[in-house]
Coordinates of C-alpha atoms (C1' of nucleotides) in Angstrom, one line a residue:
Chain A
M142 CA -25.7 19.8 -38.2
P143 CA -22.4 21.4 -37.3
H144 CA -20.7 24.1 -39.2
D145 CA -18.7 22.6 -42.0
A146 CA -16.0 25.1 -42.8
A147 CA -14.7 23.2 -45.8
L148 CA -18.1 23.0 -47.4
C149 CA -18.9 26.6 -46.6
A150 CA -15.7 27.9 -48.0
T151 CA -16.0 26.2 -51.3
Q152 CA -16.2 28.3 -54.4
Q153 CA -19.2 26.3 -55.6
P154 CA -22.5 28.2 -55.1
C155 CA -24.5 26.7 -52.2
E156 CA -27.8 25.7 -53.8
I157 CA -29.8 26.4 -50.7
C158 CA -28.4 29.3 -48.7
P159 CA -30.3 32.5 -49.3
I160 CA -27.8 35.0 -48.1
R161 CA -24.2 34.0 -47.9
Y162 CA -23.3 31.0 -49.8
R163 CA -19.8 30.7 -48.4
A164 CA -20.2 31.3 -44.7
V165 CA -23.7 30.0 -44.2
C166 CA -25.1 27.0 -46.0
A167 CA -27.8 24.4 -45.6
H168 CA -25.3 22.2 -43.8
C169 CA -24.8 24.8 -41.1
E170 CA -28.2 26.4 -40.8
G171 CA -30.4 23.3 -41.0
D172 CA -33.8 22.9 -42.5
E173 CA -35.2 26.3 -41.9
L174 CA -34.1 27.4 -45.4
A175 CA -35.7 24.6 -47.2
E176 CA -38.8 26.7 -47.8
L177 CA -36.6 28.9 -50.0
E178 CA -36.8 26.5 -52.9
G179 CA -39.1 27.9 -55.5
M180 CA -38.5 31.6 -54.7
K181 CA -35.0 31.8 -56.1
F182 CA -33.4 31.9 -59.5
Y183 CA -30.0 32.6 -61.0
R184 CA -28.9 35.4 -63.3
R185 CA -25.7 36.1 -65.1
Y186 CA -24.4 39.4 -66.5
E187 CA -21.4 40.2 -68.6
A188 CA -18.7 42.6 -67.7
G189 CA -20.0 46.1 -68.2
Q190 CA -23.6 45.2 -68.2
V191 CA -26.0 47.1 -66.0
V192 CA -28.0 45.1 -63.4
V193 CA -30.4 47.9 -62.5
W194 CA -30.4 51.6 -63.0
A195 CA -31.0 53.9 -60.1
G196 CA -34.7 54.7 -60.0
D197 CA -35.7 51.4 -61.6
R198 CA -38.1 49.1 -59.9
M199 CA -36.3 46.0 -58.5
D200 CA -38.4 43.1 -57.6
F201 CA -35.7 40.9 -56.3
V202 CA -32.8 40.9 -53.8
A203 CA -29.7 38.8 -54.5
S204 CA -26.5 37.3 -53.3
V205 CA -23.4 37.5 -55.4
I206 CA -22.1 34.1 -56.3
A207 CA -19.2 34.9 -58.6
G208 CA -17.7 38.0 -60.2
M209 CA -17.9 41.6 -59.1
A210 CA -20.3 44.4 -59.3
G211 CA -20.3 48.1 -58.4
L212 CA -22.9 50.4 -57.0
T213 CA -22.6 53.8 -58.5
Q214 CA -23.9 57.2 -57.9
Q215 CA -23.7 60.3 -60.1
L216 CA -24.0 64.1 -59.9
E217 CA -26.0 65.8 -62.7
D218 CA -22.9 66.8 -64.6
G219 CA -21.8 63.2 -64.9
R220 CA -19.2 63.0 -62.1
T221 CA -19.4 59.4 -61.0
Q222 CA -18.5 57.7 -57.7
M223 CA -18.7 54.1 -56.9
V224 CA -20.4 53.7 -53.5
G225 CA -20.5 50.0 -53.1
L226 CA -18.3 47.0 -54.2
L227 CA -20.0 43.7 -54.4
L228 CA -17.9 40.5 -54.2
P229 CA -19.0 36.9 -53.9
S230 CA -21.1 36.4 -50.7
D231 CA -22.2 40.1 -50.7
F232 CA -25.8 41.0 -50.6
L233 CA -27.6 43.2 -53.1
G234 CA -30.8 45.1 -52.5
R235 CA -32.6 46.4 -49.5
P236 CA -35.6 44.8 -47.9
G237 CA -38.5 47.2 -48.0
R238 CA -37.1 49.2 -50.9
E239 CA -38.7 48.5 -54.2
V240 CA -36.8 51.2 -56.2
A241 CA -33.1 50.9 -56.6
A242 CA -31.2 53.9 -55.1
Y243 CA -28.0 53.2 -57.0
T244 CA -27.1 51.9 -60.4
V245 CA -25.6 48.5 -60.2
T246 CA -23.1 47.5 -62.9
A247 CA -21.2 44.2 -63.4
T248 CA -17.5 45.1 -63.4
S249 CA -16.6 41.6 -64.4
D250 CA -18.7 38.7 -65.5
L251 CA -21.2 38.3 -62.7
M252 CA -23.5 35.5 -61.3
L253 CA -26.3 36.4 -58.9
C254 CA -28.5 34.2 -56.9
C255 CA -31.8 36.1 -56.8
F256 CA -34.8 35.9 -54.4
R257 CA -38.1 37.4 -55.3
R258 CA -38.7 40.3 -53.0
K259 CA -42.1 39.5 -51.4
P260 CA -41.3 36.0 -50.2
F261 CA -37.9 37.1 -49.1
E262 CA -39.4 39.8 -46.9
K263 CA -41.9 37.4 -45.5
L264 CA -39.0 35.0 -44.7
L265 CA -37.2 37.8 -42.9
I266 CA -40.1 38.4 -40.7
E267 CA -40.7 34.7 -39.9
N268 CA -37.1 33.8 -39.5
P269 CA -35.2 36.0 -37.1
R270 CA -32.1 34.0 -37.6
I271 CA -31.8 35.2 -41.2
A272 CA -32.8 38.7 -40.3
S273 CA -30.1 38.8 -37.7
R274 CA -27.6 37.5 -40.3
L275 CA -28.7 40.3 -42.6
L276 CA -28.2 42.9 -39.8
E277 CA -24.7 41.6 -39.2
M278 CA -23.9 41.8 -42.9
T279 CA -25.2 45.3 -43.1
L280 CA -23.1 46.4 -40.2
D281 CA -20.1 44.9 -41.8
E282 CA -20.9 46.8 -45.0
L283 CA -21.2 50.0 -42.9
D284 CA -17.8 49.4 -41.4
A285 CA -16.3 48.9 -44.9
A286 CA -18.0 52.1 -46.0
R287 CA -16.4 53.9 -43.1
D288 CA -12.9 52.7 -44.0
W289 CA -13.8 53.9 -47.5
L290 CA -14.6 57.4 -46.2
L291 CA -11.2 57.6 -44.6
L292 CA -9.7 56.5 -47.9
L293 CA -11.5 59.1 -50.0
G294 CA -11.2 61.9 -47.5
R295 CA -7.6 61.6 -46.4
K296 CA -5.4 59.3 -48.5
S297 CA -3.1 60.2 -51.3
A298 CA -3.6 58.7 -54.8
R299 CA -0.7 56.2 -54.2
E300 CA -2.2 55.1 -50.9
K301 CA -5.6 54.8 -52.5
I302 CA -4.3 52.4 -55.1
A303 CA -2.4 50.3 -52.6
S304 CA -5.5 50.2 -50.3
L305 CA -7.7 49.0 -53.2
L306 CA -5.2 46.2 -53.9
V307 CA -5.1 45.3 -50.2
I308 CA -8.9 45.2 -50.1
L309 CA -9.2 43.0 -53.1
A310 CA -6.5 40.7 -51.9
R311 CA -8.2 40.3 -48.5
R312 CA -11.7 40.1 -49.6
A313 CA -11.6 38.3 -52.9
A314 CA -10.0 35.1 -52.0
A315 CA -11.3 33.8 -55.3
L316 CA -9.2 36.3 -57.2
V317 CA -6.1 35.6 -55.4
K318 CA -3.5 32.9 -55.8
R319 CA -0.7 32.6 -53.3
R320 CA 2.6 31.6 -54.8
P321 CA 5.6 30.1 -53.0
E322 CA 7.6 32.6 -51.1
G323 CA 4.5 34.6 -50.2
R324 CA 3.9 36.2 -53.6
I325 CA 0.3 37.0 -54.3
V326 CA -1.4 37.3 -57.7
I327 CA -4.5 39.4 -58.0
E328 CA -6.8 39.3 -61.0
L329 CA -8.2 42.8 -61.2
P330 CA -11.9 42.5 -62.0
L331 CA -12.1 46.2 -62.8
T332 CA -11.0 48.6 -65.6
R333 CA -8.8 51.5 -64.7
E334 CA -11.9 53.7 -65.0
A335 CA -13.8 51.6 -62.5
M336 CA -10.8 51.8 -60.2
A337 CA -10.9 55.6 -60.6
D338 CA -14.6 55.7 -59.8
Y339 CA -14.0 53.6 -56.7
L340 CA -11.1 55.7 -55.5
G341 CA -12.3 59.2 -56.4
L342 CA -9.5 59.7 -58.9
T343 CA -9.3 60.1 -62.7
L344 CA -8.3 57.1 -64.7
E345 CA -5.1 58.8 -65.8
T346 CA -4.0 59.2 -62.2
V347 CA -4.8 55.5 -61.5
S348 CA -2.7 54.5 -64.5
R349 CA 0.2 56.8 -63.5
Q350 CA 0.2 55.5 -59.9
M351 CA 0.1 51.9 -61.0
S352 CA 3.1 52.6 -63.2
T353 CA 4.9 54.3 -60.3
L354 CA 4.2 51.4 -57.9
K355 CA 5.5 49.1 -60.6
R356 CA 8.6 51.1 -61.2
E357 CA 9.3 51.0 -57.5
G358 CA 8.9 47.3 -57.2
V359 CA 5.8 47.3 -55.0
I360 CA 3.8 45.5 -57.6
E361 CA 4.5 43.8 -60.9
L362 CA 2.1 43.8 -63.8
D363 CA 1.4 40.8 -66.1
G364 CA -0.8 42.3 -68.8
K365 CA -3.2 45.0 -67.6
R366 CA -5.4 43.0 -65.3
R367 CA -3.0 40.8 -63.4
V368 CA -1.1 42.2 -60.5
I369 CA 1.7 40.4 -58.7
V370 CA 2.5 41.5 -55.2
P371 CA 6.0 40.4 -54.1
S372 CA 5.6 41.5 -50.6
F373 CA 2.1 42.0 -49.1
V374 CA 3.5 43.6 -46.0
R375 CA 5.1 46.3 -48.2
L376 CA 1.8 46.9 -50.0
V377 CA 0.0 47.3 -46.7
T378 CA 2.6 49.8 -45.6
E379 CA 2.0 51.8 -48.8
S380 CA -1.7 51.8 -48.1
G381 CA -1.3 54.0 -45.1
D382 CA -3.2 52.1 -42.5
D383 CA -1.3 49.8 -40.3
S384 CA -4.1 47.6 -39.2
D385 CA -2.8 44.1 -39.4
G386 CA -6.2 42.6 -39.1
G387 CA -7.7 40.6 -41.8
P388 CA -6.3 37.6 -43.7
L389 CA -3.1 37.7 -45.7
S390 CA -1.5 40.3 -43.5
Chain B
M70 CA -52.2 52.4 -30.3
P71 CA -51.8 54.3 -33.6
H72 CA -48.7 56.2 -34.5
D73 CA -48.8 59.7 -33.0
A74 CA -46.6 61.8 -35.2
A75 CA -46.8 64.8 -33.1
L76 CA -45.8 63.0 -30.0
C77 CA -43.0 61.1 -31.8
A78 CA -41.6 64.2 -33.4
T79 CA -41.3 66.1 -30.1
Q80 CA -37.9 67.1 -29.0
Q81 CA -38.5 65.7 -25.5
P82 CA -36.8 62.4 -25.0
C83 CA -39.2 59.5 -25.0
E84 CA -38.6 57.9 -21.6
I85 CA -39.3 54.4 -22.9
C86 CA -38.2 53.9 -26.5
P87 CA -34.9 52.1 -26.6
I88 CA -33.8 53.1 -30.0
R89 CA -35.3 56.0 -31.7
Y90 CA -37.1 58.4 -29.4
R91 CA -38.6 60.5 -32.1
A92 CA -39.9 58.1 -34.7
V93 CA -40.7 55.3 -32.4
C94 CA -42.1 55.8 -29.0
A95 CA -44.0 53.9 -26.3
H96 CA -47.2 55.2 -27.8
C97 CA -46.5 53.6 -31.1
E98 CA -44.8 50.4 -30.1
G99 CA -46.9 49.4 -27.1
D100 CA -45.9 47.5 -24.1
E101 CA -43.2 45.3 -25.5
L102 CA -40.6 47.9 -24.4
A103 CA -41.7 48.1 -20.8
E104 CA -39.1 45.5 -19.9
L105 CA -36.4 48.0 -20.8
E106 CA -36.8 49.8 -17.5
G107 CA -33.9 49.1 -15.3
M108 CA -31.4 48.5 -18.1
K109 CA -31.0 52.0 -19.3
F110 CA -29.4 55.2 -18.0
Y111 CA -28.6 58.7 -19.2
R112 CA -25.2 60.3 -19.7
R113 CA -24.2 63.8 -20.7
Y114 CA -21.0 65.0 -22.3
E115 CA -19.7 68.5 -22.9
A116 CA -18.6 69.7 -26.3
G117 CA -15.2 68.3 -27.2
Q118 CA -15.4 65.5 -24.7
V119 CA -14.6 62.0 -25.9
V120 CA -17.3 59.4 -25.3
V121 CA -15.1 56.4 -26.2
W122 CA -11.7 55.9 -27.8
A123 CA -11.3 53.5 -30.6
G124 CA -10.1 50.2 -29.1
D125 CA -11.7 50.8 -25.7
R126 CA -14.2 48.4 -24.3
M127 CA -17.8 49.7 -24.5
D128 CA -20.3 48.0 -22.3
F129 CA -23.3 50.0 -23.6
V130 CA -25.1 51.0 -26.7
A131 CA -27.0 54.3 -26.9
S132 CA -29.5 56.5 -28.6
V133 CA -28.6 60.2 -29.1
I134 CA -31.2 62.4 -27.3
A135 CA -29.7 65.8 -27.8
G136 CA -26.6 67.4 -29.3
M137 CA -24.2 66.0 -31.8
A138 CA -21.3 63.5 -31.9
G139 CA -18.9 62.4 -34.5
L140 CA -17.2 59.0 -35.1
T141 CA -13.7 59.6 -36.1
Q142 CA -11.0 57.5 -37.7
Q143 CA -7.3 58.2 -38.0
L144 CA -4.2 57.2 -40.0
E145 CA -1.0 56.7 -38.1
D146 CA 0.4 60.1 -39.1
G147 CA -2.6 61.8 -37.5
R148 CA -4.7 62.6 -40.6
T149 CA -8.3 62.4 -39.3
Q150 CA -11.6 61.7 -41.0
M151 CA -15.0 61.8 -39.5
V152 CA -16.8 58.7 -40.6
G153 CA -20.1 59.1 -38.8
L154 CA -22.3 61.9 -37.7
L155 CA -24.7 61.3 -34.8
L156 CA -27.7 63.5 -34.4
P157 CA -30.7 63.1 -32.1
S158 CA -32.4 59.7 -32.7
D159 CA -29.3 58.2 -34.1
F160 CA -27.9 55.0 -32.6
L161 CA -24.4 54.5 -31.2
G162 CA -22.7 51.1 -30.9
R163 CA -23.0 47.8 -32.6
P164 CA -24.6 44.8 -31.1
G165 CA -22.1 42.0 -30.7
R166 CA -19.1 44.4 -30.8
E167 CA -17.6 45.0 -27.4
V168 CA -14.7 47.1 -28.5
A169 CA -15.3 50.4 -30.1
A170 CA -14.0 50.6 -33.7
Y171 CA -14.1 54.4 -33.8
T172 CA -13.4 57.2 -31.5
V173 CA -16.6 59.0 -30.6
T174 CA -16.5 62.7 -29.7
A175 CA -19.2 65.1 -28.6
T176 CA -19.0 68.0 -31.1
S177 CA -21.5 69.9 -29.0
D178 CA -23.1 69.3 -25.6
L179 CA -24.5 65.8 -25.9
M180 CA -27.1 63.7 -24.1
L181 CA -27.2 59.9 -24.6
C182 CA -29.7 57.4 -23.5
C183 CA -27.6 54.3 -22.9
F184 CA -28.5 50.6 -22.6
R185 CA -26.3 48.0 -21.0
R186 CA -25.0 45.8 -23.7
K187 CA -26.0 42.3 -22.5
P188 CA -29.7 42.9 -21.7
F189 CA -30.0 44.9 -24.9
E190 CA -28.6 42.1 -27.0
K191 CA -31.0 39.7 -25.3
L192 CA -33.8 42.0 -26.1
L193 CA -32.9 42.1 -29.7
I194 CA -33.0 38.3 -29.9
E195 CA -36.4 38.1 -28.1
N196 CA -38.0 41.1 -29.8
P197 CA -37.8 40.9 -33.6
R198 CA -39.6 44.1 -33.9
I199 CA -36.8 46.1 -32.3
A200 CA -34.3 44.0 -34.3
S201 CA -36.0 44.9 -37.5
R202 CA -36.1 48.6 -36.5
L203 CA -32.4 48.4 -35.9
L204 CA -31.8 46.9 -39.3
E205 CA -33.8 49.6 -40.9
M206 CA -31.8 52.3 -39.1
T207 CA -28.5 50.6 -40.1
L208 CA -29.6 50.6 -43.7
D209 CA -30.5 54.3 -43.5
E210 CA -27.0 54.9 -42.1
L211 CA -25.5 53.0 -44.9
D212 CA -27.4 55.1 -47.5
A213 CA -26.1 58.2 -45.7
A214 CA -22.6 56.9 -45.8
R215 CA -22.9 56.3 -49.5
D216 CA -24.0 59.9 -50.2
W217 CA -21.0 60.9 -48.1
L218 CA -18.7 58.8 -50.3
L219 CA -20.0 60.7 -53.3
L220 CA -19.3 63.9 -51.5
L221 CA -15.8 63.0 -50.5
G222 CA -14.9 61.5 -53.8
R223 CA -16.3 63.9 -56.3
K224 CA -17.5 67.2 -54.9
S225 CA -15.6 70.5 -54.8
A226 CA -14.8 72.2 -51.5
R227 CA -17.7 74.7 -52.1
E228 CA -20.1 71.9 -52.9
K229 CA -19.0 70.0 -49.8
I230 CA -19.7 73.0 -47.6
A231 CA -23.1 73.5 -49.1
S232 CA -23.9 69.8 -48.8
L233 CA -23.1 69.8 -45.1
L234 CA -25.4 72.7 -44.5
V235 CA -28.1 71.0 -46.4
I236 CA -27.6 67.8 -44.4
L237 CA -27.7 69.7 -41.1
A238 CA -30.8 71.7 -42.2
R239 CA -32.6 68.5 -43.3
R240 CA -31.6 66.2 -40.5
A241 CA -31.3 68.4 -37.5
A242 CA -34.7 69.9 -37.2
A243 CA -33.8 70.8 -33.6
L244 CA -31.0 73.1 -34.9
V245 CA -33.1 74.8 -37.5
K246 CA -35.5 77.7 -37.2
R247 CA -37.7 78.7 -40.1
R248 CA -38.3 82.4 -40.4
P249 CA -40.9 84.2 -42.3
E250 CA -40.2 84.4 -46.1
G251 CA -38.5 81.0 -46.0
R252 CA -35.3 82.0 -44.4
I253 CA -33.6 79.3 -42.4
V254 CA -31.3 79.6 -39.4
I255 CA -28.8 76.8 -38.7
E256 CA -26.9 76.6 -35.4
L257 CA -23.7 74.9 -36.3
P258 CA -22.9 72.3 -33.7
L259 CA -19.4 71.9 -35.0
T260 CA -16.1 73.8 -35.1
R261 CA -14.5 74.6 -38.4
E262 CA -12.0 71.8 -37.7
A263 CA -14.8 69.3 -37.2
M264 CA -16.4 70.5 -40.4
A265 CA -13.1 69.9 -42.1
D266 CA -12.8 66.4 -40.7
Y267 CA -16.3 65.7 -41.9
L268 CA -15.7 67.0 -45.4
G269 CA -12.1 65.8 -46.0
L270 CA -10.8 69.4 -46.2
T271 CA -8.5 71.5 -44.0
L272 CA -10.0 74.0 -41.7
E273 CA -8.5 76.9 -43.7
T274 CA -10.4 75.8 -46.8
V275 CA -13.6 75.4 -44.8
S276 CA -13.2 79.0 -43.5
R277 CA -12.4 80.3 -47.0
Q278 CA -15.4 78.7 -48.6
M279 CA -17.7 79.9 -45.9
S280 CA -16.4 83.4 -46.6
T281 CA -16.9 82.9 -50.3
L282 CA -20.5 81.7 -49.9
K283 CA -21.1 84.6 -47.6
R284 CA -19.7 87.1 -50.1
E285 CA -21.9 85.7 -52.8
G286 CA -25.0 85.9 -50.7
V287 CA -25.7 82.1 -50.5
I288 CA -25.4 82.3 -46.7
E289 CA -25.2 85.0 -44.0
L290 CA -23.1 84.6 -40.9
D291 CA -24.3 85.8 -37.5
G292 CA -21.2 85.2 -35.3
K293 CA -19.2 82.1 -36.2
R294 CA -21.7 79.4 -35.4
R295 CA -25.0 80.7 -36.7
V296 CA -25.7 80.4 -40.4
I297 CA -28.7 82.1 -42.1
V298 CA -29.9 80.7 -45.4
P299 CA -31.9 83.2 -47.4
S300 CA -32.8 80.7 -50.1
F301 CA -32.7 77.0 -49.3
V302 CA -33.2 76.2 -53.0
R303 CA -30.1 78.1 -53.9
L304 CA -28.1 76.3 -51.3
V305 CA -29.3 72.9 -52.6
T306 CA -28.2 74.0 -56.1
E307 CA -24.7 74.9 -54.7
S308 CA -24.5 71.5 -53.1
G309 CA -24.3 69.8 -56.5
D310 CA -27.0 67.1 -56.1
D311 CA -30.4 68.0 -57.4
S312 CA -32.3 65.4 -55.4
D313 CA -35.3 67.3 -54.1
G314 CA -36.1 64.6 -51.6
G315 CA -36.1 65.2 -47.9
P316 CA -37.8 68.0 -45.9
L317 CA -37.1 71.7 -46.5
S318 CA -36.4 71.3 -50.2
Chain C
dC148 C1' -11.5 95.7 -17.2
dC149 C1' -7.9 93.3 -19.0
dA150 C1' -5.0 89.1 -20.4
dG151 C1' -4.8 84.7 -22.3
dG152 C1' -6.3 81.2 -25.2
dA153 C1' -9.4 79.0 -28.3
dC154 C1' -11.3 79.6 -32.5
dC155 C1' -11.5 81.7 -36.9
dT156 C1' -10.0 84.5 -41.0
dT157 C1' -6.9 85.9 -44.5
dG158 C1' -2.7 86.0 -47.4
dA159 C1' 1.2 84.0 -50.1
dC160 C1' 3.0 80.2 -52.0
dC161 C1' 3.3 75.4 -53.5
dC162 C1' 2.2 70.9 -55.1
dA163 C1' -0.7 66.7 -56.1
dA164 C1' -3.9 65.5 -59.0
dA165 C1' -7.0 67.2 -62.8
dT166 C1' -7.3 68.3 -67.5
dC167 C1' -6.1 68.3 -72.2
dA168 C1' -3.8 65.8 -75.8
dA169 C1' -1.3 62.1 -78.1
dA170 C1' 0.5 57.9 -78.6
dT171 C1' 0.6 52.8 -77.8
dG172 C1' -0.9 48.3 -77.0
dC173 C1' -4.2 44.8 -77.5
dC174 C1' -8.0 42.0 -78.8
dC175 C1' -11.5 40.4 -81.8
dC176 C1' -13.1 39.4 -86.1
dA177 C1' -13.1 39.9 -91.1
Chain D
dT264 C1' -2.9 39.0 -91.6
dG265 C1' -4.6 43.4 -91.0
dG266 C1' -7.6 47.0 -89.3
dG267 C1' -11.0 49.1 -86.2
dG268 C1' -12.0 50.1 -81.6
dC269 C1' -11.3 50.1 -76.9
dA270 C1' -8.3 50.2 -72.8
dT271 C1' -4.3 52.0 -71.2
dT272 C1' -0.1 54.7 -70.9
dT273 C1' 2.5 58.9 -71.1
dG274 C1' 3.4 63.8 -71.7
dA275 C1' 2.5 68.9 -71.0
dT276 C1' 0.0 72.2 -68.6
dT277 C1' -3.3 74.1 -65.3
dT278 C1' -5.5 74.6 -60.9
dG279 C1' -8.0 73.6 -56.5
dG280 C1' -6.9 73.0 -52.3
dG281 C1' -3.0 72.2 -49.0
dT282 C1' 0.7 74.3 -46.2
dC283 C1' 2.8 77.8 -43.7
dA284 C1' 2.3 82.1 -41.5
dA285 C1' 0.3 86.2 -39.6
dG286 C1' -3.5 88.5 -37.6
dG287 C1' -8.3 89.1 -35.8
dT288 C1' -12.4 88.0 -32.7
dC289 C1' -14.6 86.5 -28.9
dC290 C1' -15.2 84.4 -24.5
dT291 C1' -13.7 83.5 -19.9
dG292 C1' -11.7 84.0 -15.6
dG293 C1' -8.8 86.8 -12.6

DNA sequence: CCAGGACCTTGACCCAAATCAAATGCCCCA
DNA sequence: TGGGGCATTTGATTTGGGTCAAGGTCCTGG
C-alpha cells in the first residue's frame, strides 16, 4: 500500500505502528507489523510524573504518542541538565539496555505506546526494515544532540531561549497554531525550570530573557505558557543560527 | 570463530573489519565481511588538515584507525563548537547522507579506513549484522553526546578540563601509558584551542585551568602536550561525576 | 645559530549570568 | 470568597569566565 501522507500525519495515534506513529503506519509499511499486536500497551503520565529513574530496570521501550518528556542527568550536588527532549513520534529506550541511563520525566501530560522489550528486540532482529528505521531515528537524534551542543557551548541566554522556541515551533506541530498573517502560537509544555534545565541556565535567567524578548516585541505572552510569535523569521534571527532548513522558516 | 579479545584490542588496524577494527574483526565476525575487499581504501591526514567541510559532498564513510579528529559546527559570527570527537574505532559519516553536516578536522595526524558510500550502503541492507553493529555504535555515540551536554550545560571550567582528561584517558588507550604506582601519562592530541572548542570555553580559560590543576598537583605537565596524572581517582573527583564505570577508574 | 611564527601562558579588566532575596500572580479547593 | 502553595517575575549583588593585551616557549627552516 502506498504511503498515505494524510493518514500518517494525523494526530491520532496509529494503532499498529511500533515506532513512529506519524511518519510510518500500517498503511505504509504493510503487514509486517501485524505481529506486533499483543506485545504493546499504552501508558499515560501526568505532568511532572517520573516515567523511570536512572538506574531503574525498564522492561519496555516506547514511542511518544502525545505530550512531552525530558531525559535528565544529574551531578552529585544536584545540578541538573536535560539531555533529551521527547516529542510525539520520538522513541524512548534503547534496545539491549535493560537499565535506564537517564531519568525520564513527563514535562506535560504524556501518552506512551509501549512495547515489551524482549519481543521488540526479537522483532528488530527479524525485521531489518524496522531496525533500519530505528537507526535512522537514532542518527536524527544524534544530529539534534549536536545542535544542542552548539547551543549549550556557544550561545547567549537570549539566543538559547529563541532557539528553544524555534525548535518547539518546528518539531512540535501539535503545539503550534498558525494564525493569519503568519503569526504562530506555541503552547509551552515546560515550566521555566524545565526550560532552564534544557538550556543550561537558571530559571531566573530564563524568566528575565522571556521578559526581555517580550519587551522588545519578539514574542508576546498570553498567560505563562502560551507564546505568540509575530514574526518567525525575526525569532530565527534571534536564535543565532541562520539555517533556513526545517518547516516554518 | 570465538571472539579474540587480544586480537581485537590490538592497535594494528584490522585489514578486513569495515566498522570497528578493535572490537570487531574478521576473526570474530567470520567471512561475511570478505566481500568488502575492493570497496575500501586508506587515507591519511596531517594535524590541522580538514577532512571535509560542512556542506561538501562526501562519497565515503570511514572508520578511524589512528589519530584523532573533531566534528565542528559554527555560528555565522564564527563562534565554534566541537560536536563530535573521533578516536580510533569511531565511525565517520552517515549512511544515506551524501552531504557532510559538519566540518571534520584532524586534530592530530589521522588515518582513516574509508568505504565507498554506495557499496557500503548496499552492504548494510544485505548484512543485518553490520547494520545492527552500526546501530549499537550510534547509540553509544548518543550516550557520549548526552554526557557532553551535561558537561557543557552544568560543569565549571575546572570540571570541564578534568572531564576531558578523564574521557581521553578512558577512551584513548592508545594515548595512555600506565606507569608503576598507578601514574598515567596522556599525550594530548589537541591544541588548547581545540580543547576550548570541545569544552565551550576560550583557550585562555583552558590554559589558566590547566595551570591551576598543575599548581594544585592534580596533574603534571611535561611540555605542553603531555599530561601526567598522579592519581586518576583524584582527577575523576575533580571532573564532577562520580560514575566509577569505565576502565581506569 | 638565529629568526619567525605557531602555540601557550599570564595579567588586568569587564560583563553576562548566577545567586540571594522578595514580591506577585495564579490556580485549586475548602 | 478566601487562603495556601506553587510558578513566575523582578531586584540587588556577586562572580566565573570572557575579552583584550603583553610576553614567553618551542620548533623549524634558512
